[in-house]
Short mmCIF file of C-alpha atoms and ligand atoms in Angstrom, two decimals:
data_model
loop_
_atom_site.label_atom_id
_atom_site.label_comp_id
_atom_site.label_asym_id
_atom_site.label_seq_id
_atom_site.Cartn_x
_atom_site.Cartn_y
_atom_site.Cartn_z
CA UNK A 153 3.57 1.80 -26.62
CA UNK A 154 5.39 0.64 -30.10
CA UNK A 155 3.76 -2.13 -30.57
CA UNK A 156 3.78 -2.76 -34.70
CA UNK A 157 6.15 0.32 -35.01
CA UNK A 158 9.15 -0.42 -37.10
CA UNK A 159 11.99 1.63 -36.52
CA UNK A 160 14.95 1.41 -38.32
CA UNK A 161 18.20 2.38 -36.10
CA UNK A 162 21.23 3.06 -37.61
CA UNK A 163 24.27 2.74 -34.87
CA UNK A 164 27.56 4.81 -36.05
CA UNK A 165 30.96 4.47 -34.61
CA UNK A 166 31.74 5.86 -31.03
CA UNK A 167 32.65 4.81 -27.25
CA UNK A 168 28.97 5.55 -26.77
CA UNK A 169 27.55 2.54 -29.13
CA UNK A 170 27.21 0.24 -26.22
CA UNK A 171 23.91 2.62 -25.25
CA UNK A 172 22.25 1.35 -28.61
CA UNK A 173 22.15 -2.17 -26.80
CA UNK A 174 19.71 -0.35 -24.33
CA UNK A 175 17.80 1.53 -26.64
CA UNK A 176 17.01 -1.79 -28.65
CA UNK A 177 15.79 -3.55 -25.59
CA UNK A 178 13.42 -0.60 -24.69
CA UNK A 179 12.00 -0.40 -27.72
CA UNK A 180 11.55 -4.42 -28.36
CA UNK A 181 10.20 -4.13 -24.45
CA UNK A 182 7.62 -1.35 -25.63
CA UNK A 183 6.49 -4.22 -28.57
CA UNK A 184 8.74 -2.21 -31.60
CA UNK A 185 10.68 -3.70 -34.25
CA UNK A 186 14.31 -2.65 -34.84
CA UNK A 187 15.91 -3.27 -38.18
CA UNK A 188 19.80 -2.28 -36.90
CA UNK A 189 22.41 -1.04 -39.50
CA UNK A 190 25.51 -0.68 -38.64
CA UNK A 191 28.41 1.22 -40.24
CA UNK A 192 31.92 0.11 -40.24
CA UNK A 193 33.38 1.50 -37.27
CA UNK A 194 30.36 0.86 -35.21
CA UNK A 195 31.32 -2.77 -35.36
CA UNK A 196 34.44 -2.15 -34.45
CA UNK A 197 32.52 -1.11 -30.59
CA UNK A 198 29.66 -3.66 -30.47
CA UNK A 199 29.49 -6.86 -33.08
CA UNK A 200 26.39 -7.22 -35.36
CA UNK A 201 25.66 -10.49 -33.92
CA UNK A 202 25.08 -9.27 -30.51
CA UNK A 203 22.67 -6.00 -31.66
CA UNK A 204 21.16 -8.61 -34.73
CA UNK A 205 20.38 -11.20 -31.68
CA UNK A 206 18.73 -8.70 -29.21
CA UNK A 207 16.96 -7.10 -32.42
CA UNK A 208 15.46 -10.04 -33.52
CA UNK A 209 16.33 -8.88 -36.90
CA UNK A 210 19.72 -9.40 -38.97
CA UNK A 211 22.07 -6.42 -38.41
CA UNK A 212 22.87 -5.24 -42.19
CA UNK A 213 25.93 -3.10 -42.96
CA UNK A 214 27.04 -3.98 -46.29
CA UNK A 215 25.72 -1.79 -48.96
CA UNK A 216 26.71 -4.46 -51.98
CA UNK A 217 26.13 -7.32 -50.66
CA UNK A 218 24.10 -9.50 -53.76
CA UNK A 219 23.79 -12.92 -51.01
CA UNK A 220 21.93 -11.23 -48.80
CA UNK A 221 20.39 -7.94 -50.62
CA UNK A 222 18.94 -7.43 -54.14
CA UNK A 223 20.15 -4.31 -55.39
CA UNK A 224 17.63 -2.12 -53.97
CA UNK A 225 17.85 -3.65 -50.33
CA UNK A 226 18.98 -0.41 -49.30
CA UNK A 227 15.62 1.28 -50.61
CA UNK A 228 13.55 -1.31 -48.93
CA UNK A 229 14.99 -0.99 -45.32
CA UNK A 230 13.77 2.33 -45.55
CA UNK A 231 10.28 2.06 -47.30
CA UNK A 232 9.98 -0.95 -44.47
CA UNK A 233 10.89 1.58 -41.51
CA UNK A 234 8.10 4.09 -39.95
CA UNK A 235 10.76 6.03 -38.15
CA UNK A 236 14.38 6.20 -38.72
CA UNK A 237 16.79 6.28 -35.37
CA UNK A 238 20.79 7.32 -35.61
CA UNK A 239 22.28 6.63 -31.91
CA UNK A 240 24.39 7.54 -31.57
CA UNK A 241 25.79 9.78 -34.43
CA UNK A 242 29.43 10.51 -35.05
CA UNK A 243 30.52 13.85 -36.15
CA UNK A 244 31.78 12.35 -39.50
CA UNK A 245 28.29 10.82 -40.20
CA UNK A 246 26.27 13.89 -39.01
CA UNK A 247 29.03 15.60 -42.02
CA UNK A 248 27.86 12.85 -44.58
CA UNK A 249 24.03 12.85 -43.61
CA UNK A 250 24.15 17.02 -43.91
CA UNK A 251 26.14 16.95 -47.29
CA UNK A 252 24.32 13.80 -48.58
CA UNK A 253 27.07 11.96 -49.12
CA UNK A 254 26.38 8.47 -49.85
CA UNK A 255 29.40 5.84 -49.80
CA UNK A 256 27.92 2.52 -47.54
CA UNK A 257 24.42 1.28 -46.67
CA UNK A 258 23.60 3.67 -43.33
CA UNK A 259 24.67 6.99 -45.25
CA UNK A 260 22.68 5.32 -48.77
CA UNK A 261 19.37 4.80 -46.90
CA UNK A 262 19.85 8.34 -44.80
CA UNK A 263 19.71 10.17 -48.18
CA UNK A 264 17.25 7.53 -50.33
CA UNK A 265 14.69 8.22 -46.51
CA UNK A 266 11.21 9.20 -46.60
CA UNK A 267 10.98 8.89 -42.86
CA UNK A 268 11.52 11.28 -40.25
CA UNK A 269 14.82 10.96 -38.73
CA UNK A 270 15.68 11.28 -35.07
CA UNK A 271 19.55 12.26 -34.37
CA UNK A 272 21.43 11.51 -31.21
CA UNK A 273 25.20 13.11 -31.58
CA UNK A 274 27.72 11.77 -29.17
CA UNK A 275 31.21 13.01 -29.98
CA UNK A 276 34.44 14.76 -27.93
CA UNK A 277 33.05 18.42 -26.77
CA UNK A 278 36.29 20.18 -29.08
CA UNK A 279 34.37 17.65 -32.03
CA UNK A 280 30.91 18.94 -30.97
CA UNK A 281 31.54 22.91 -30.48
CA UNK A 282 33.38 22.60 -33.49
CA UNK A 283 32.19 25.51 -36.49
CA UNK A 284 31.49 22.45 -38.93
CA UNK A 285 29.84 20.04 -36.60
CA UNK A 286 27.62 22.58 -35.69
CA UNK A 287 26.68 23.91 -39.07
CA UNK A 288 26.07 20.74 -40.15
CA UNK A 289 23.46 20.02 -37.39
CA UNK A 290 21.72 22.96 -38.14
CA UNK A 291 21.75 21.58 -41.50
CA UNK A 292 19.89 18.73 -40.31
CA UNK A 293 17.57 20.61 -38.46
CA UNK A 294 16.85 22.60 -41.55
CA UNK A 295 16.58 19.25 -43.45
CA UNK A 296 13.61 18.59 -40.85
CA UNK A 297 15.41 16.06 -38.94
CA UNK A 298 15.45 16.29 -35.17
CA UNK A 299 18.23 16.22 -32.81
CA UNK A 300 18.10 14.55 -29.45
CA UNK A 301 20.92 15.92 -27.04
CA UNK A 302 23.76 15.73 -26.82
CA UNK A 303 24.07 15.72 -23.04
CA UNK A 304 26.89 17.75 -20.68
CA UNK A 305 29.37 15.73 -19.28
CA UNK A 306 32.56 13.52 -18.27
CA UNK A 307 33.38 12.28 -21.38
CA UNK A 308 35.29 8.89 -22.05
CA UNK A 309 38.08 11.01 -23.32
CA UNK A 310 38.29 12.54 -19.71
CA UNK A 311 36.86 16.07 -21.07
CA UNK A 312 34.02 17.93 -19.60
CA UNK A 313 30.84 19.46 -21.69
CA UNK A 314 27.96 18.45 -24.00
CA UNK A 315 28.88 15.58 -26.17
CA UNK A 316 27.64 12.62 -24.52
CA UNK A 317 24.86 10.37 -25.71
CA UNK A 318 21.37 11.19 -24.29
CA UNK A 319 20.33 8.98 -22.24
CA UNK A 320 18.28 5.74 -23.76
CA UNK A 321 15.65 7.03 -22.11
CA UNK A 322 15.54 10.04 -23.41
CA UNK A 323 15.93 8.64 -27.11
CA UNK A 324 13.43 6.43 -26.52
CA UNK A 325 11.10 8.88 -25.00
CA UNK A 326 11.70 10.92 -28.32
CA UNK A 327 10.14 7.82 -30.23
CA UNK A 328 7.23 7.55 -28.20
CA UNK A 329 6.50 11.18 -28.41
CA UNK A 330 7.21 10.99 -32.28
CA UNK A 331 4.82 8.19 -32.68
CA UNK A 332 2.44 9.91 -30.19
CA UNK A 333 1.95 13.07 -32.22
CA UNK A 334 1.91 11.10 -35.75
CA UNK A 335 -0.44 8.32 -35.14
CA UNK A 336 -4.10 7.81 -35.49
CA UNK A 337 -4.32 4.53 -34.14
CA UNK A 338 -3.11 4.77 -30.70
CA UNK A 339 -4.70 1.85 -28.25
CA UNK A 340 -6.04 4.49 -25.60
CA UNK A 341 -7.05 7.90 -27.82
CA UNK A 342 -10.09 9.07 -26.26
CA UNK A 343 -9.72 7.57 -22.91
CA UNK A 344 -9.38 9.41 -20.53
CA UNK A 345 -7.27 7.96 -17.46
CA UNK A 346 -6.31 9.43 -13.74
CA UNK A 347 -3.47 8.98 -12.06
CA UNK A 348 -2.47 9.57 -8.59
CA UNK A 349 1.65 9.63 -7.54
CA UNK A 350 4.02 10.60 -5.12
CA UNK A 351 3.65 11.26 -1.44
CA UNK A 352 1.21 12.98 0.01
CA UNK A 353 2.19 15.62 3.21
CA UNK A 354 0.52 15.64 6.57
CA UNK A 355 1.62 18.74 7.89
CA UNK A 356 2.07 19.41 11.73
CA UNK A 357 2.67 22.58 11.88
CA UNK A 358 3.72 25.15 9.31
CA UNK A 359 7.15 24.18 9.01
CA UNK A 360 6.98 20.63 9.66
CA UNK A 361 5.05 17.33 7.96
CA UNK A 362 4.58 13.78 7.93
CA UNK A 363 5.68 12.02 4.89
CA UNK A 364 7.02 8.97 3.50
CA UNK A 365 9.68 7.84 1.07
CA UNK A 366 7.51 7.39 -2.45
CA UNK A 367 9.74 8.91 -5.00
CA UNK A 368 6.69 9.14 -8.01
CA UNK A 369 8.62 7.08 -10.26
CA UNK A 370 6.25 4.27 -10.85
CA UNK A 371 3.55 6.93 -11.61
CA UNK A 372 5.36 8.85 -13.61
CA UNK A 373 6.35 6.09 -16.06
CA UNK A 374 2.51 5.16 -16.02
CA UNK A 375 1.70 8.60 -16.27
CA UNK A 376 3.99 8.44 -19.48
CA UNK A 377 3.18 5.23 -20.88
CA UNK A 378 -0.56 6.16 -20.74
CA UNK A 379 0.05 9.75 -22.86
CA UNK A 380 2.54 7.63 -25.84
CA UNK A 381 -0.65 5.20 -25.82
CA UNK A 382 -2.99 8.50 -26.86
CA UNK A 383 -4.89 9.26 -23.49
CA UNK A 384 -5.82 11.92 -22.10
CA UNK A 385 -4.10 11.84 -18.66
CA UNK A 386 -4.98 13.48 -15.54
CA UNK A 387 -2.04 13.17 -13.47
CA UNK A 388 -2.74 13.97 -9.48
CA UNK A 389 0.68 13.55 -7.60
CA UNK A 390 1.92 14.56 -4.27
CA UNK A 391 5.46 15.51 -3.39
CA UNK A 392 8.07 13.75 -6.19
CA UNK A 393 11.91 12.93 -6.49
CA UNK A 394 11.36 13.30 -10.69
CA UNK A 395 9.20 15.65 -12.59
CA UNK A 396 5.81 15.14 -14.16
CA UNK A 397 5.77 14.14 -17.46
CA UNK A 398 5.02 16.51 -20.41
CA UNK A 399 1.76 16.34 -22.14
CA UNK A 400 -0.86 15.64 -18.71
CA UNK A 401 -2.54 17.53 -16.86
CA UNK A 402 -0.77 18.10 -13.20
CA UNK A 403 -2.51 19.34 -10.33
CA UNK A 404 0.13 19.08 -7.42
CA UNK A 405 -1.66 18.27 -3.75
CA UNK A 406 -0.50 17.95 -0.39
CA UNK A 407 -1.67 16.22 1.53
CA UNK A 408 -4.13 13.11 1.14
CA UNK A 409 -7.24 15.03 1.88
CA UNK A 410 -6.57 17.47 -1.05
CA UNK A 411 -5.52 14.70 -2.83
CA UNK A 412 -9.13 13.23 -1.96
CA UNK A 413 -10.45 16.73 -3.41
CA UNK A 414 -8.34 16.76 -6.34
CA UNK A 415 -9.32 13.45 -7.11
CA UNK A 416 -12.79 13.91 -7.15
CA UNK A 417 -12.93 17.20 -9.03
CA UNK A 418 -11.10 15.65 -11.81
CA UNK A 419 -13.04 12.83 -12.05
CA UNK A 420 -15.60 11.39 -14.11
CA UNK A 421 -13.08 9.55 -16.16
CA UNK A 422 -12.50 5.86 -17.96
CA UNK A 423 -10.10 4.53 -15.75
CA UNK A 424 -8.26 5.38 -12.25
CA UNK A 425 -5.24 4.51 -11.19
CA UNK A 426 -4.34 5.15 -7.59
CA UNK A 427 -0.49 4.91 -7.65
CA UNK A 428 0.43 7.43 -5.15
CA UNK A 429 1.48 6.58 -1.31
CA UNK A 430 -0.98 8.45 0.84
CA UNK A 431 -0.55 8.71 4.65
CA UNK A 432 -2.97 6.55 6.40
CA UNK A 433 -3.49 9.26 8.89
CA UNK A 434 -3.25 12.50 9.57
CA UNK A 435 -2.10 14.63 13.02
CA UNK A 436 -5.39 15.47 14.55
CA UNK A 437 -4.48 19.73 15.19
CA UNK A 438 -2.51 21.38 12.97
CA UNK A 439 -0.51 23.50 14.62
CA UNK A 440 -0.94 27.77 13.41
CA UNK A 441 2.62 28.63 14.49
CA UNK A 442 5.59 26.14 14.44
CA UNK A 443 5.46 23.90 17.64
CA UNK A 444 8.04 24.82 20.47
CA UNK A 445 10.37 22.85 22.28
CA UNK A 446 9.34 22.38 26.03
CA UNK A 447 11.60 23.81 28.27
CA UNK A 448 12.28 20.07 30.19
CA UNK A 449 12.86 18.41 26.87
CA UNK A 450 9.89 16.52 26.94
CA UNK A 451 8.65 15.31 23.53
CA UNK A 452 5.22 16.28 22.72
CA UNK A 453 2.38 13.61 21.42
CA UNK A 454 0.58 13.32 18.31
CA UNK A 455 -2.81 12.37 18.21
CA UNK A 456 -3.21 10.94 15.04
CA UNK A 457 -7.09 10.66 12.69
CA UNK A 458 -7.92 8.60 9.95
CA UNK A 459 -7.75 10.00 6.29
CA UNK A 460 -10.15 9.81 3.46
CA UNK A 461 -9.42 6.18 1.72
CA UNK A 462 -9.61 8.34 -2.09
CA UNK A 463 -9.26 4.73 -3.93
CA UNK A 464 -11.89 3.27 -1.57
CA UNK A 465 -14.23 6.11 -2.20
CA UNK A 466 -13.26 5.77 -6.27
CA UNK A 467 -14.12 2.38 -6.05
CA UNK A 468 -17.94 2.63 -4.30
CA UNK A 469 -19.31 5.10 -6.61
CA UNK A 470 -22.66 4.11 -8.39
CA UNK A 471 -21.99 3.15 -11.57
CA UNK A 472 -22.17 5.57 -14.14
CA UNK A 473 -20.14 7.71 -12.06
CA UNK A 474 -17.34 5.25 -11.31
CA UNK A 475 -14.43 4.67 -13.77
CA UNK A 476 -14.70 1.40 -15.67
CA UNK A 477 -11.66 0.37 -14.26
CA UNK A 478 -10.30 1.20 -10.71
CA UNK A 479 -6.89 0.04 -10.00
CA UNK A 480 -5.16 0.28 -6.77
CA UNK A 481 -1.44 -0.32 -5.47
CA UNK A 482 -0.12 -1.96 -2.14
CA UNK A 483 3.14 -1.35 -0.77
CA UNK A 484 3.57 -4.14 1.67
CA UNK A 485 6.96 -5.53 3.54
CA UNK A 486 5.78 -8.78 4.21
CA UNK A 487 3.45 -11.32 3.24
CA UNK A 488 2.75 -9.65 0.14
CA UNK A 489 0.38 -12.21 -1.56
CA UNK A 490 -1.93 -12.71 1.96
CA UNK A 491 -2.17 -9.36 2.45
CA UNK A 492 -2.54 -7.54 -0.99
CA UNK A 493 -5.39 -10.13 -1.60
CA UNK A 494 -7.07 -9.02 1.40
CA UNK A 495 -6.78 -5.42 0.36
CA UNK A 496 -7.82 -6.16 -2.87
CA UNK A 497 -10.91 -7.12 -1.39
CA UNK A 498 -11.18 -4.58 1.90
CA UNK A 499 -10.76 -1.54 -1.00
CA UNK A 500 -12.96 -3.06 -3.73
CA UNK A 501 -10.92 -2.02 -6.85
CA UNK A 502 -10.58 -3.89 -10.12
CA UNK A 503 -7.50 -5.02 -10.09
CA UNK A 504 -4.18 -4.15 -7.54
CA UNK A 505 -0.76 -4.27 -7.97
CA UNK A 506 0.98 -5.17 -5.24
CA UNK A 507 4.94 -4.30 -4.57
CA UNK A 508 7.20 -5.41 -1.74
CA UNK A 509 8.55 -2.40 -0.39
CA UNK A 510 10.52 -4.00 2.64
CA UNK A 511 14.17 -2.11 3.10
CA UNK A 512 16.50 -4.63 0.68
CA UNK A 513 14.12 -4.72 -2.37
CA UNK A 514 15.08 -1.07 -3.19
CA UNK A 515 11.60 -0.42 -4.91
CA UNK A 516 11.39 3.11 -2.88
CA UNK A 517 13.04 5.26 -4.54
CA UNK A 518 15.10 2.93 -6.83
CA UNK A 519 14.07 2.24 -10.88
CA UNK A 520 13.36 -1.17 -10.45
CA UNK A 521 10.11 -3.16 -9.34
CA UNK A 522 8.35 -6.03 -8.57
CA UNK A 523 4.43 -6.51 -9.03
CA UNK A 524 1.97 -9.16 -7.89
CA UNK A 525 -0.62 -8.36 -10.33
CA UNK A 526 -4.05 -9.24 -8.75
CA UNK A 527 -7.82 -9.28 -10.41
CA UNK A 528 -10.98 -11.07 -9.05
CA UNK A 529 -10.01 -14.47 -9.95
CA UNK A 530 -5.80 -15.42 -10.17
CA UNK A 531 -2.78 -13.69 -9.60
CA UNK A 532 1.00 -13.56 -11.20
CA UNK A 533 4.11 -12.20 -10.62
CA UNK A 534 5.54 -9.38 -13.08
CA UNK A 535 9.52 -8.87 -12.74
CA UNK A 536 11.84 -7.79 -10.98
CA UNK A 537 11.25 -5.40 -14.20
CA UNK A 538 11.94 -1.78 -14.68
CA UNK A 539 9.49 0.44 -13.30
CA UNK A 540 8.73 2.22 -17.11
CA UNK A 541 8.41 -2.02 -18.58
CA UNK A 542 5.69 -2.45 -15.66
CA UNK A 543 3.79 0.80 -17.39
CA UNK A 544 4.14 -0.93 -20.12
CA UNK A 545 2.94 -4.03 -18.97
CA UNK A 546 0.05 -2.15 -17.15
CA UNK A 547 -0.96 0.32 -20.07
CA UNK A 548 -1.14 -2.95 -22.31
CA UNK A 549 -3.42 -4.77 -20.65
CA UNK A 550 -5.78 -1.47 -19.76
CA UNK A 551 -5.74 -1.35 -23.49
CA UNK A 552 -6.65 -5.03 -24.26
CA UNK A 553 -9.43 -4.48 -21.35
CA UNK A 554 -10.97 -1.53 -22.63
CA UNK A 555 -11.00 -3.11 -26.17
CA UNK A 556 -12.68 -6.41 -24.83
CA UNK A 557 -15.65 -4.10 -23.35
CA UNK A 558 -15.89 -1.78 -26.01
O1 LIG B 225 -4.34 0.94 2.50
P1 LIG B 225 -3.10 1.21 1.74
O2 LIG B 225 -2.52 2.58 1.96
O3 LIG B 225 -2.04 0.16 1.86
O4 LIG B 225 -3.59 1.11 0.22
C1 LIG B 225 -2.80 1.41 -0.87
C2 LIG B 225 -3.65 1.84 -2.04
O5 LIG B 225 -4.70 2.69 -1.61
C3 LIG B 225 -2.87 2.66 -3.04
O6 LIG B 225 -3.46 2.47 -4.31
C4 LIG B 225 -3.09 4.08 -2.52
O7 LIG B 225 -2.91 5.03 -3.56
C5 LIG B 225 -4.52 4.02 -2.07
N1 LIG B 225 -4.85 4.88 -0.91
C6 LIG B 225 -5.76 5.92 -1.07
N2 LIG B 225 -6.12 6.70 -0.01
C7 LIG B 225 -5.61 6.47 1.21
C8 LIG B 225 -4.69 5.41 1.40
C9 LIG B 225 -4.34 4.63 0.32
O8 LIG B 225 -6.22 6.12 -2.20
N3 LIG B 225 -5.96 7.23 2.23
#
């Protein structure tokens, strides 16, 4: 959550500039401002008008330039900034910024700063491993600025080893941890919020389980969004493709019934969100040693029983005891508005997001989504949207919620 953070992102001149297009979205997505600059030979990979339209704000570069600056423009991009962002940094500017040398308008507001200053290097490994390049970043460090990757690699030069860009994500996670730790005004500090993700595990016997294909990737970027908004996050997740965020607290279950358990010991809290994808039902006998083949080949049968409904059970408690806000998810392959209204109902939650999960929608696994956002009275369609902008999206209105009822 960014929203009212200005960050001022200075884009030097490398292959890997085209990733700054990303980053800008992200952070405009997350409700932050982006003043661009943009240094010579970053133009030269992606044009000021294109990162000054997806800004929102005027890509500057010029350090004289009396039409559009007074003379202390440079001074006033930076006093305007709360955080200062280099992505990605060249070797020759990471040499400038750790010598203070100050010859055009990104290097000029690097050394006038009074911000903290994130760096993302992206450079040829021979560049990177270089004695200068890396004396100079520990310059940096010294200098209190922090460095974000680089990351190992195929490099566009064809090379192999650390000297790619971080990922966006990863830059932009460094923001929203920055801002995290250094803010007092954060939308959700003192909540404290539960979150169930993944899949959970029936098992059969002691080798074998019933599962199903939830990666924990929509969790997880709630899980996240929730934490960079200030709350205190419980974070209950079966079995995941990606791991847990930092900063929550993770107890890992199996299957639904400790999930159920989990759930309940963790609670009270101000708001649950039931994310994960919990078997329905569970094998009736677990087997105590793993289940043999029978000697004609015949297949043996499950009988299945019900499990626990944990958001249903969330959902009843008397109040007092129940979160303020319950909200549920529905994976459903077809009829998605019918039927996630119905279980909106059937489970008595607050509100429920529903997702179409059928084969060609890739939402399973994939980092994409799209949400039918239900309450008691309407409904409306969020996306197709990335599955960290529907955190977003979700952690935003939790916020303007709890704010309303405060
Ligand atoms: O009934 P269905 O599984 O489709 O409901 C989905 C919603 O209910 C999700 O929010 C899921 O986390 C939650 N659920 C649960 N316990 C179950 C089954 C589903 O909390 N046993």
């Amino acid at each position: 959550m960014l929203a009212g953070r200005k960050i001022l992102l200075i884009i030097t001149g490398g292959i890997a500039a085209f990733k700054a297009i990303d980053l800008i979205r992200m952070i405009k997505r997350a409700g932050g401002d982006v003043q661009p600059i943009l240094t010579a030979s970053a133009s030269e990979f992606v044009t000021p008008l294109t990162v000054g339209a997806l800004a929102g704000n005027q890509a500057q570069s010029a350090l004289f330039d009396l039409t559009r600056e007074s003379e202390i423009g440079h001074i006033e991009l930076v006093r305007d900034a709360d955080l200062i962002v280099v992505a990605p940094a060249t070797a020759n500017f990471i040499a400038k910024m750790a010598n203070g040398l100050a010859d055009d308008l990104a290097s000029t507001a690097i050394l006038a700063r009074d911000k903290h200053v994130i760096v993302a290097p992206a450079m040829n490994v021979k560049m990177y491993e270089a004695e200068p390049t890396q004396r100079n970043l520990k310059m940096l460090v010294e200098d209190g600025m922090q460095i974000v990757g680089p990351d190992e690699g195929e490099m566009a030069c064809g090379e192999f080893g650390p000297g790619r860009l971080s990922e966006p994500e990863t830059i932009f996670a460094a923001i929203e941890d920055y801002f995290h730790t250094h803010s007092n005004d954060l939308p959700l500090k003192g909540k404290r919020v539960l979150i169930t993700s993944g899949a959970t595990r029936e098992p059969l016997d002691p080798v074998r389980f019933l599962t199903n294909a939830s990666s924990g990737k929509q969790g997880t970027a709630i899980a996240k969004t929730l934490r960079a908004a200030g709350a205190e996050v419980e974070f209950v997740t079966g079995a995941a493709e990606v791991p847990p965020p930092d900063g929550v607290n993770i107890t890992e279950v199996g299957s639904a019934q400790d999930m159920y358990d989990a759930v309940h010991e963790v609670l009270p809290c101000d708001v649950a969100i039931f994310c994960a994808a919990v078997s329905d039902w569970r094998p009736k006998s677990v087997g105590a040693e793993k289940i043999k083949k029978k000697g004609d080949g015949e297949a043996p049968s499950l009988e299945m029983v019900l499990n626990p409904d944990i958001l249903k059970s969330v959902a009843a408690l008397p109040a007092g005891e129940r979160p303020e806000l319950v909200i549920g998810f529905a994976a459903e392959t077809e009829n998605v508005i019918e039927h996630a209204r119905a279980k909106f109902e059937r489970k008595g939650c607050d509100w429920l997001l529903a997702n179409d999960v059928s084969a060609n929608t890739g939402t399973f696994g994939g980092d994409n989504n799209s949400i039918v956002f239900f309450d008691e009275q309407t409904h409306q369609e969020w996306g197709p949207m990335s599955k960290s902008e529907v955190g977003h999206k979700l952690v935003s209105k939790i916020a303007s919620h709890l704010k309303i009822s405060d």
